Coordinates of C-alpha atoms and ligand atoms in Angstrom, one line a residue:
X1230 CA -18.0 99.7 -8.4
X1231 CA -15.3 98.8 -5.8
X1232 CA -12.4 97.2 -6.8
X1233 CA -12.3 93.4 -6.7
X1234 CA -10.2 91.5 -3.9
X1235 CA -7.9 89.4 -5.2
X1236 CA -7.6 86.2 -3.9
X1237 CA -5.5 85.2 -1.4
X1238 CA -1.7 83.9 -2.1
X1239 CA -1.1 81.4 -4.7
X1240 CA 0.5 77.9 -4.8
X1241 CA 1.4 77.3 -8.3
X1242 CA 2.3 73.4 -8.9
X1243 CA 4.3 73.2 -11.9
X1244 CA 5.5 76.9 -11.7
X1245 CA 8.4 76.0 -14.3
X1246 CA 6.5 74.9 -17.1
X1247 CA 4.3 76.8 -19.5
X1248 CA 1.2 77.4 -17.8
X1249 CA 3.4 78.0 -14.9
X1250 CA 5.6 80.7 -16.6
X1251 CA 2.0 82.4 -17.9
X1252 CA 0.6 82.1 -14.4
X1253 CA 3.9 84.1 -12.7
X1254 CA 3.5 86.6 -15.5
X1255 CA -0.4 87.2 -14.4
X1256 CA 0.7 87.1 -10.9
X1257 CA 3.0 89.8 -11.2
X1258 CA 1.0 92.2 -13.2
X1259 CA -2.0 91.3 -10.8
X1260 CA 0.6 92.3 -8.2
X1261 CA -1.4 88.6 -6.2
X1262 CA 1.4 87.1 -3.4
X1263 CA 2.7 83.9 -4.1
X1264 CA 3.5 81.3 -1.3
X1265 CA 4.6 78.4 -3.4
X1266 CA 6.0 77.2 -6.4
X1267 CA 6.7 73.3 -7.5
X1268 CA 8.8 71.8 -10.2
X1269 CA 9.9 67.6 -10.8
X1270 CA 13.4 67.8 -11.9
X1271 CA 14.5 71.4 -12.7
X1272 CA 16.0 72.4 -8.9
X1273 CA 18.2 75.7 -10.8
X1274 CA 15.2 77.0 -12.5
X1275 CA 13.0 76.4 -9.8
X1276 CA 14.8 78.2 -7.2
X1277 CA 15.3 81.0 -9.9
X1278 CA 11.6 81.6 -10.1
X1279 CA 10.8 81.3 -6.2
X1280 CA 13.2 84.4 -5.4
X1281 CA 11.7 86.0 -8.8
X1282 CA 8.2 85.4 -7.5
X1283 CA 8.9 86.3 -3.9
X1284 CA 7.8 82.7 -2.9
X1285 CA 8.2 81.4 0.9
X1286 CA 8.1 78.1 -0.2
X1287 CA 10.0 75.7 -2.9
X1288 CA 9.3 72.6 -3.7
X1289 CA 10.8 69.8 -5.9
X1290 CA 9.0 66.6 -7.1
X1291 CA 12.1 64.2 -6.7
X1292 CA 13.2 64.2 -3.5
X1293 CA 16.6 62.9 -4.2
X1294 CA 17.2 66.2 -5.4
X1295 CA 16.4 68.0 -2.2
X1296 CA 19.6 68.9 -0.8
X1297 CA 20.9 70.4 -4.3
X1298 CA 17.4 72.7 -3.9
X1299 CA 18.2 73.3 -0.2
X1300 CA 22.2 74.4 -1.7
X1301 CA 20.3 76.4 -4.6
X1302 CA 18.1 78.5 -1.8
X1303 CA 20.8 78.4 0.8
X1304 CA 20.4 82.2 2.0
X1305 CA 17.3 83.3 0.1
X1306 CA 14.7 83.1 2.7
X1307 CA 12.5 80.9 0.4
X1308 CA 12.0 77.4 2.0
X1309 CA 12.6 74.2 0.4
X1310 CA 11.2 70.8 0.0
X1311 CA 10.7 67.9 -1.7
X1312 CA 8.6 64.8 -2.6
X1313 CA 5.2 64.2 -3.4
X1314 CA 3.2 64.8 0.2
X1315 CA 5.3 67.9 0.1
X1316 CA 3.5 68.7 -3.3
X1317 CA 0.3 68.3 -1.2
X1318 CA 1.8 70.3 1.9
X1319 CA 2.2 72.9 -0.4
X1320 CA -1.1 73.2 -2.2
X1321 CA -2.9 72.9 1.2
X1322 CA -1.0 75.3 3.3
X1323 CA -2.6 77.7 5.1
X1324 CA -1.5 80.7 3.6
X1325 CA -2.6 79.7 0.3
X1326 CA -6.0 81.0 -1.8
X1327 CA -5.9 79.2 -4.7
X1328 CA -3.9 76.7 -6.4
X1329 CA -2.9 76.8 -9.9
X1330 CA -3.0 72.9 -11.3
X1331 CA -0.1 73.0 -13.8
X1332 CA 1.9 69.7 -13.6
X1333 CA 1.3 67.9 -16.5
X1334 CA -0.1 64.7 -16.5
X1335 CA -1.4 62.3 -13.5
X1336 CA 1.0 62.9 -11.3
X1337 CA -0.7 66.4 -10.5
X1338 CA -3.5 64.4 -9.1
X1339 CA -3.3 63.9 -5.5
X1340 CA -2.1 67.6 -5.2
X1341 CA -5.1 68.9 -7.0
X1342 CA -7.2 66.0 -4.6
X1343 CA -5.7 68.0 -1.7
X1344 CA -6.2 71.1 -2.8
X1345 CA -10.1 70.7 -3.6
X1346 CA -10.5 69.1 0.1
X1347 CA -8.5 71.9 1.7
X1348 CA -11.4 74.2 -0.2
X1349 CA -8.8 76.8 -1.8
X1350 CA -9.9 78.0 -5.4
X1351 CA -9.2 75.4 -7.9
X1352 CA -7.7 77.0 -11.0
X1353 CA -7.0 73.5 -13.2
X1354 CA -5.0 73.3 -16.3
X1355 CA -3.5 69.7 -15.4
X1356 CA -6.5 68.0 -17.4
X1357 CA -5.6 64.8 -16.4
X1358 CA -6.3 64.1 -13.2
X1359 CA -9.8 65.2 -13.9
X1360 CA -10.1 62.4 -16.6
X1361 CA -9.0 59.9 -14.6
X1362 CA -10.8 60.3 -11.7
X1363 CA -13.2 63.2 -12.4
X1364 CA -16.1 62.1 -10.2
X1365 CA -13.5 62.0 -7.4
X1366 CA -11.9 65.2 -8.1
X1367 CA -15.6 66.9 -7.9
X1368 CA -16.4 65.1 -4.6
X1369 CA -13.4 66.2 -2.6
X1370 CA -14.4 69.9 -4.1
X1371 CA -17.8 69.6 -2.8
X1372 CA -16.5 67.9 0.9
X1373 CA -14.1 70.7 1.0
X1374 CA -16.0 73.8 -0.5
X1375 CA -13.4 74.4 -3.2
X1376 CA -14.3 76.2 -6.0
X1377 CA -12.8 74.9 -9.6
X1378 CA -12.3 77.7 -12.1
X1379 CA -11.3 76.0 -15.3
X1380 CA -8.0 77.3 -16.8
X1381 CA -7.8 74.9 -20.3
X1382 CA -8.6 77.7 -22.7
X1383 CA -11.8 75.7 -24.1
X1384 CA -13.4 75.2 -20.5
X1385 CA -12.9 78.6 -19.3
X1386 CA -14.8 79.5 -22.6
X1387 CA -17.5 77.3 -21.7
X1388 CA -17.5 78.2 -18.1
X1389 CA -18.2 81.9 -18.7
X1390 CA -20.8 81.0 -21.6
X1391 CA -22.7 79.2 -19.0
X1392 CA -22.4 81.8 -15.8
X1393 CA -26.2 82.6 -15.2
X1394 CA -27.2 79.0 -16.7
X1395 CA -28.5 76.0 -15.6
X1396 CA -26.8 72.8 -17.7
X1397 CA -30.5 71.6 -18.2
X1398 CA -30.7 74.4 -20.6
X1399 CA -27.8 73.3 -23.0
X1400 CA -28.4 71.4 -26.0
X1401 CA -25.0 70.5 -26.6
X1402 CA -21.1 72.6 -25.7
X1403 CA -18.9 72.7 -28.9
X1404 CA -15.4 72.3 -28.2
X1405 CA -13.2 73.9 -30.9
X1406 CA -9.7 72.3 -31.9
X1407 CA -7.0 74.2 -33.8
X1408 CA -6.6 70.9 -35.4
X1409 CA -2.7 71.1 -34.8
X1410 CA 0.3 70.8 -37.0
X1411 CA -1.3 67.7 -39.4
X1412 CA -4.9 69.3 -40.2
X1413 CA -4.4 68.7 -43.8
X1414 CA -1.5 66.0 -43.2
X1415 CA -2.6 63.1 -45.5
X1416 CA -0.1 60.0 -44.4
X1417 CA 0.9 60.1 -40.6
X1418 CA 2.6 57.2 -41.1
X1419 CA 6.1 58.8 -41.4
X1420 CA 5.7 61.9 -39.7
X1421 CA 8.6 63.1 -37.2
X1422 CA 9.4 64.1 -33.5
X1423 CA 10.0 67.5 -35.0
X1424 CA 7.0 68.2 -37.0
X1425 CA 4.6 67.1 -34.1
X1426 CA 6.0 69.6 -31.8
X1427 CA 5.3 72.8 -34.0
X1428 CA 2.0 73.6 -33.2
X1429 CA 0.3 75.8 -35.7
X1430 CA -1.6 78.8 -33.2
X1431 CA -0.4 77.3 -29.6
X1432 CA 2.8 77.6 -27.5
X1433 CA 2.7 74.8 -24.9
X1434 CA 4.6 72.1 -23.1
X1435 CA 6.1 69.0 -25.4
X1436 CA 3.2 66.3 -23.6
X1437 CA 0.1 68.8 -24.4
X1438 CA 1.7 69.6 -28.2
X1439 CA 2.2 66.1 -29.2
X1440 CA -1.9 65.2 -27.7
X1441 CA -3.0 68.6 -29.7
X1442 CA -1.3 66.5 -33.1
X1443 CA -2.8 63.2 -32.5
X1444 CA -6.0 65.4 -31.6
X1445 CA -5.8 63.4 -28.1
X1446 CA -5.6 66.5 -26.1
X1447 CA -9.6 67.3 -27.5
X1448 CA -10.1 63.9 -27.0
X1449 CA -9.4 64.3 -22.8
X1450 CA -10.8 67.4 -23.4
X1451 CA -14.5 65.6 -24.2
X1452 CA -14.0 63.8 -20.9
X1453 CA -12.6 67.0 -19.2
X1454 CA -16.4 68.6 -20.3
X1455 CA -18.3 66.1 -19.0
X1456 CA -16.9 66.1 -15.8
X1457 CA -16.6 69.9 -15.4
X1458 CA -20.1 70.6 -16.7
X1459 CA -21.7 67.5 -16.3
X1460 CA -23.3 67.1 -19.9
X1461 CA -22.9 63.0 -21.5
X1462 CA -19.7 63.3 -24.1
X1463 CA -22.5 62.5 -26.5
X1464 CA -23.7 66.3 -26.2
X1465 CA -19.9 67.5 -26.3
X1466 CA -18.8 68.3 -30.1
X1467 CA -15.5 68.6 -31.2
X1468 CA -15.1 71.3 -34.2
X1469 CA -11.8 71.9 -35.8
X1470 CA -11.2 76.0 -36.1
X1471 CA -8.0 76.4 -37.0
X1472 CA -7.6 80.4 -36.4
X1473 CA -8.3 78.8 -32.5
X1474 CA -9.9 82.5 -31.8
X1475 CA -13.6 80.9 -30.7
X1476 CA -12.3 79.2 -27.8
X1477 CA -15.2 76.9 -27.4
X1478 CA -19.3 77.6 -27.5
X1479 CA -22.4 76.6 -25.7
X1480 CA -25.6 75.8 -28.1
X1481 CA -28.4 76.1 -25.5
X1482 CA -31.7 74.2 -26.6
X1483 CA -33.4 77.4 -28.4
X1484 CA -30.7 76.9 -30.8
X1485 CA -28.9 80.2 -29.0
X1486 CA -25.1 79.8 -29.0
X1487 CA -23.1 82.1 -26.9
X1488 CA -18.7 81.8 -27.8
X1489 CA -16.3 83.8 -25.9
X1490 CA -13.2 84.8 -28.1
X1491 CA -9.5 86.0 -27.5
X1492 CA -6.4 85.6 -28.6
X1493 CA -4.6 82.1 -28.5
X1494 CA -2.9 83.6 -25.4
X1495 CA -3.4 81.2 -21.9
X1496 CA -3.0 84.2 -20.0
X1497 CA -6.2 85.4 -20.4
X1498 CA -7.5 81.8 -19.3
X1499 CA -5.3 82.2 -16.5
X1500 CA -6.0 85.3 -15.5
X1501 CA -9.6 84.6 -15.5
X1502 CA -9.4 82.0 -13.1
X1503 CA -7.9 84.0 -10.8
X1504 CA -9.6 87.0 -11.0
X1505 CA -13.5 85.2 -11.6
X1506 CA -15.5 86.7 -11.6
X1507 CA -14.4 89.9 -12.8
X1508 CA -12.6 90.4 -15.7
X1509 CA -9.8 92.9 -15.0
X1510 CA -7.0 94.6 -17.1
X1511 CA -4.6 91.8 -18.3
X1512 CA -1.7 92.2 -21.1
X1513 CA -4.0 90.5 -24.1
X1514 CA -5.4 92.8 -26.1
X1515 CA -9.0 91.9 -28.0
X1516 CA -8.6 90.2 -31.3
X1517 CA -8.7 92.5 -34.0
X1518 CA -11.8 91.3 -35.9
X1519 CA -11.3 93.5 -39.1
X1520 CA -7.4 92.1 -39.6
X1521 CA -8.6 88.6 -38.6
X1522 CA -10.6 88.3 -41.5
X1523 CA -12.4 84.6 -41.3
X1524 CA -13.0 82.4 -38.7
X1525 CA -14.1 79.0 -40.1
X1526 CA -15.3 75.7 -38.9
X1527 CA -15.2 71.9 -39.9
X1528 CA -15.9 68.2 -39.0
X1529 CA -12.6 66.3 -37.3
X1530 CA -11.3 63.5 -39.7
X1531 CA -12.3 60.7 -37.1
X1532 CA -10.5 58.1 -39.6
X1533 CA -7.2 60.0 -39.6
X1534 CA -7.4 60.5 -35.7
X1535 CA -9.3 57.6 -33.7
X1536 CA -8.4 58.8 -30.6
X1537 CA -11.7 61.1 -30.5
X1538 CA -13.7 58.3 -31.0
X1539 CA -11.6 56.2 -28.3
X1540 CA -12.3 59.1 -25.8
X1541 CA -16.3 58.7 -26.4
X1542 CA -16.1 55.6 -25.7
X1543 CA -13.9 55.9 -22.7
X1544 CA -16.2 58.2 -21.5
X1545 CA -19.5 56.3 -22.2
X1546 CA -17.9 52.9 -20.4
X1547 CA -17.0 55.3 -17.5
X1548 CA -15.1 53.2 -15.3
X1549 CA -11.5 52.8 -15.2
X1550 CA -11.2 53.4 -18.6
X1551 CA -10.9 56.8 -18.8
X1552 CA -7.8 56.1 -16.7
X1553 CA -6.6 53.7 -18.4
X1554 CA -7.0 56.2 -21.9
X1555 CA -5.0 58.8 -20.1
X1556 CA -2.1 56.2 -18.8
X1557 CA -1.6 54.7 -22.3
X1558 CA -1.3 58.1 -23.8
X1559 CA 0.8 59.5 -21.4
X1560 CA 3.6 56.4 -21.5
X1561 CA 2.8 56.2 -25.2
X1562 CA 3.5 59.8 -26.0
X1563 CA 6.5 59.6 -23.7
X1564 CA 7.7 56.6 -26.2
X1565 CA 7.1 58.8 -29.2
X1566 CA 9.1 61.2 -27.6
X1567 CA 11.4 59.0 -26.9
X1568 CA 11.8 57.4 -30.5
X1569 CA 10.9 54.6 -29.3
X1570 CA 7.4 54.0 -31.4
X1571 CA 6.2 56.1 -34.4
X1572 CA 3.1 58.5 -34.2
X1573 CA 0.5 56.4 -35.4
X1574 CA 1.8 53.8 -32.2
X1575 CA 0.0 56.0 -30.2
X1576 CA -3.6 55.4 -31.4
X1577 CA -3.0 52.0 -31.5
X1578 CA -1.3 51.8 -27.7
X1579 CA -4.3 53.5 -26.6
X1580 CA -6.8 51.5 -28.6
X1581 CA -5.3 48.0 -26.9
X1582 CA -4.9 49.4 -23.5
X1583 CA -9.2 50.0 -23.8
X1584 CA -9.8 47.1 -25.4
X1585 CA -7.9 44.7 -23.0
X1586 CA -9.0 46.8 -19.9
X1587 CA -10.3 44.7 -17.1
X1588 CA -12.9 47.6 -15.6
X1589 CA -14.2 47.8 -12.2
X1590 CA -17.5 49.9 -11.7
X1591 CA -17.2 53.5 -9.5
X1592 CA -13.6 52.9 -9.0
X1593 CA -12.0 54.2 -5.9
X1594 CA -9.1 56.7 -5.8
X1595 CA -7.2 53.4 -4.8
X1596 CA -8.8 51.6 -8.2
X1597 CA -7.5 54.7 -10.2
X1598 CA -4.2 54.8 -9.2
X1599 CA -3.5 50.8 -9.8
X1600 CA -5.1 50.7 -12.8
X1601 CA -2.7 53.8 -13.6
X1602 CA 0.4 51.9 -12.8
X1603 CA -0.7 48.8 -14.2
X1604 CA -1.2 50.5 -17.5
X1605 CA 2.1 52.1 -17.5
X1606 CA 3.3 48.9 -16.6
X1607 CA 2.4 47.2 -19.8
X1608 CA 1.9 49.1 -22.5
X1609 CA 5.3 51.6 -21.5
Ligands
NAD1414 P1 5.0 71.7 -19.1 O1 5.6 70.4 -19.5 O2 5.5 73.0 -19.8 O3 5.2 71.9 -17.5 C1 4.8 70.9 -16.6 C2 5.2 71.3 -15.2 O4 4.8 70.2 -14.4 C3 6.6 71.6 -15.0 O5 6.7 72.6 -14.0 C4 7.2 70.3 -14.4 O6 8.3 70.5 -13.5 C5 6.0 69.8 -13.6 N1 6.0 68.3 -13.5 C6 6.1 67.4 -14.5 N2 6.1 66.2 -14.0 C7 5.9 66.3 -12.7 C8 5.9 65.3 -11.7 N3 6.0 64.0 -11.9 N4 5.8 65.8 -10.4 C9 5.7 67.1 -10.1 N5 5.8 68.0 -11.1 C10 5.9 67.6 -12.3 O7 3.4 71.5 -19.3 P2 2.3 72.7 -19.7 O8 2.2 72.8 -21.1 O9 2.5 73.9 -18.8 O10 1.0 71.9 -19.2 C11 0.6 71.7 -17.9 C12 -0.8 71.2 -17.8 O11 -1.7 72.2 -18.3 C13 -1.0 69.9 -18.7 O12 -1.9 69.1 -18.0 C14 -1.6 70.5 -19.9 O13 -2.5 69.5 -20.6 C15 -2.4 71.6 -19.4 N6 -2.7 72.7 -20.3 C16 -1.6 73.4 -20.9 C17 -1.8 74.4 -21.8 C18 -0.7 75.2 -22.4 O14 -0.9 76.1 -23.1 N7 0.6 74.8 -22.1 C19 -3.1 74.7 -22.2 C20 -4.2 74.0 -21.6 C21 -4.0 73.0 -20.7
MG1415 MG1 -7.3 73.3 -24.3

């Protein structure tokens, strides 16, 4: 068998942050060129890991904090720039394959838009921009001839469960869910800052750990499935497995399930995307099944964490609501944060910002993005 190409260089938005740092690590070993890395605020660490990477191009979200980038490359041969249409330069560029999504949050969507209509391989962590405008996400893929590769450990799961399938065939994908730090939390009334960011099997940015305690990050994740696969949230299940070794399952409608399993480790998701579809030497080893010992399964507490129930509906209304979901969260979660409102706050930020949501039928990108604001707006 001859050895696969690799794709192309990489643009990787969001290069400084977790999925980022996994992403340069798979690079490297992969020995894959990268043209471009991105970051929002953090110019020194930034222009640290363009030289590292051997990147030709730098670029910083804020663009008030161009010139200290510029000063912080002066010399190195790696470009810089700043601002979001840079963002979308970046991920469009000629010279780039395939773009890793790994800003978190919706700002990563008109990059990933960009990149799906420039047609460059489409490895997506940044969930959100697919659950706010999913439908629009898909299009631009289809108008540019981009391929997605799903990088969120649970969708690359399903994604290689169903190569070789058609989605008529599926009874029903089964998302699994560590169930994060408060699985067997009783009151979350009080609960702290600190206790929500220890997660219990995953090592992630602070926005993605404080949605995997409120269980909101499965919750997007429901929406995320229906948009990536195209099977009705109704047919997605959420099951809590708190060894988070079954990364996710397809139950096709002979009552066949196929899982795929690994190591809580996103490299492997990462490395996946990039290398799809061969699988190829990467630094995870197999679980070791014997020293494992049991993987077990159970029903989410929907009474202890509404938010799944507030994504189903989200997705069922369709709409602008699951926009609206995802702005809520993401300005309540920055309150929470913050210290500004206690854990519980969130459900109930979320909750109001559906309930009071004015919605607008096949919104437009334009729709998306005011309803966005508007959202932030209020309920921030
Ligand atoms: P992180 O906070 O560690 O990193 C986020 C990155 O995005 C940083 O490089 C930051 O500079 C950049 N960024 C933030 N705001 C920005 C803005 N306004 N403009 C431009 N860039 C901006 O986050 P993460 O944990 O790496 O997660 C990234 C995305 O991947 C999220 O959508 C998350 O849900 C998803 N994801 C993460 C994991 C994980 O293991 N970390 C797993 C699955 C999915
Ligand atoms: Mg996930």
């Amino acid at each position: 068998m001859s050895e696969v190409v690799p794709v192309p260089a990489l643009c990787i938005l969001g290069a400084t942050g977790s999925i980022g740092a996994s992403t340069l690590d798979v690079a490297q070993r992969l020995g894959l060129p990268v043209y471009a890395v991105t970051a929002h605020r953090r110019v020194a660490e930034l222009a640290a890991c363009a030289v590292r990477a051997g990147a030709r191009l730098a670029v910083i979200g804020d663009p008030a904090l161009w010139p200290e980038l510029r000063r912080a490359l002066a010399g190195s041969g790696v470009a810089a720039a700043a601002g979001p249409q840079a963002l979308c330069e970046a991920a469009t560029a000629p010279e780039v394959g395939a773009v890793v999504a790994a800003i978190v949050g919706a700002a990563g969507l008109a990059p990933t838009i960009a990149a799906a209509r420039a047609g460059k391989r489409l490895c997506i962590a940044n969930k959100e921009p697919l659950v706010m405008a999913g439908p629009l996400v898909l299009a631009a893929a289809r108008a540019g001839g981009a391929q997605i590769v799903p990088v969120d450990s649970e969708h690359s799961a399903i994604f290689q469960c169903l190569e070789g399938h058609r989605v008529e065939e599926v009874a029903e994908l089964i998302l699994t869910a560590s169930g994060g730090p408060f699985r067997t939390v009783r009151d979350l009334s009080a609960v702290t800052v600190e206790q929500a960011l220890v997660h219990p099997t995953w090592s992630m940015g602070p926005k993605i750990t404080i949605d995997s305690a409120t269980l909101m990050n499965k919750s997007l994740e429901v929406i995320e499935a229906q948009v990536l696969f195209g099977v009705p949230a109704e047919r997605v299940r959420v099951l809590i497995h708190p060894q988070s070794i079954v990364h996710s399952m397809v139950a096709f409608r002979d009552g066949s399930v196929l899982a795929q399993l690994g190591l809580p480790d996103m490299r492997t998701p990462i490395q996946y995307a990039l290398t799809w579809p061969r699988h190829r030497p990467g630094p995870v080893p197999a679980p070791d099944f014997a020293r494992l010992g049991a993987l077990t399964f159970e029903e989410p507490d929907r009474r202890r964490f509404p938010s799944l129930d507030l994504a189903y509906e989200a997705a069922r209304r369709g709409g602008l609501a699951p926009a609206v979901l995802n702005a809520a969260n993401e300005v309540a979660v920055a309150a929470f944060l913050a210290g500004r409102v206690r854990f519980l706050d969130i459900f109930a930020i979320v909750e109001r910002a559906l309930r009071e949501l004015d919605d607008v039928a096949e919104p437009s990108l334009e729709d998306i993005l005011a309803a966005d604001a508007a959202t932030r707006a209020r309920y921030a």
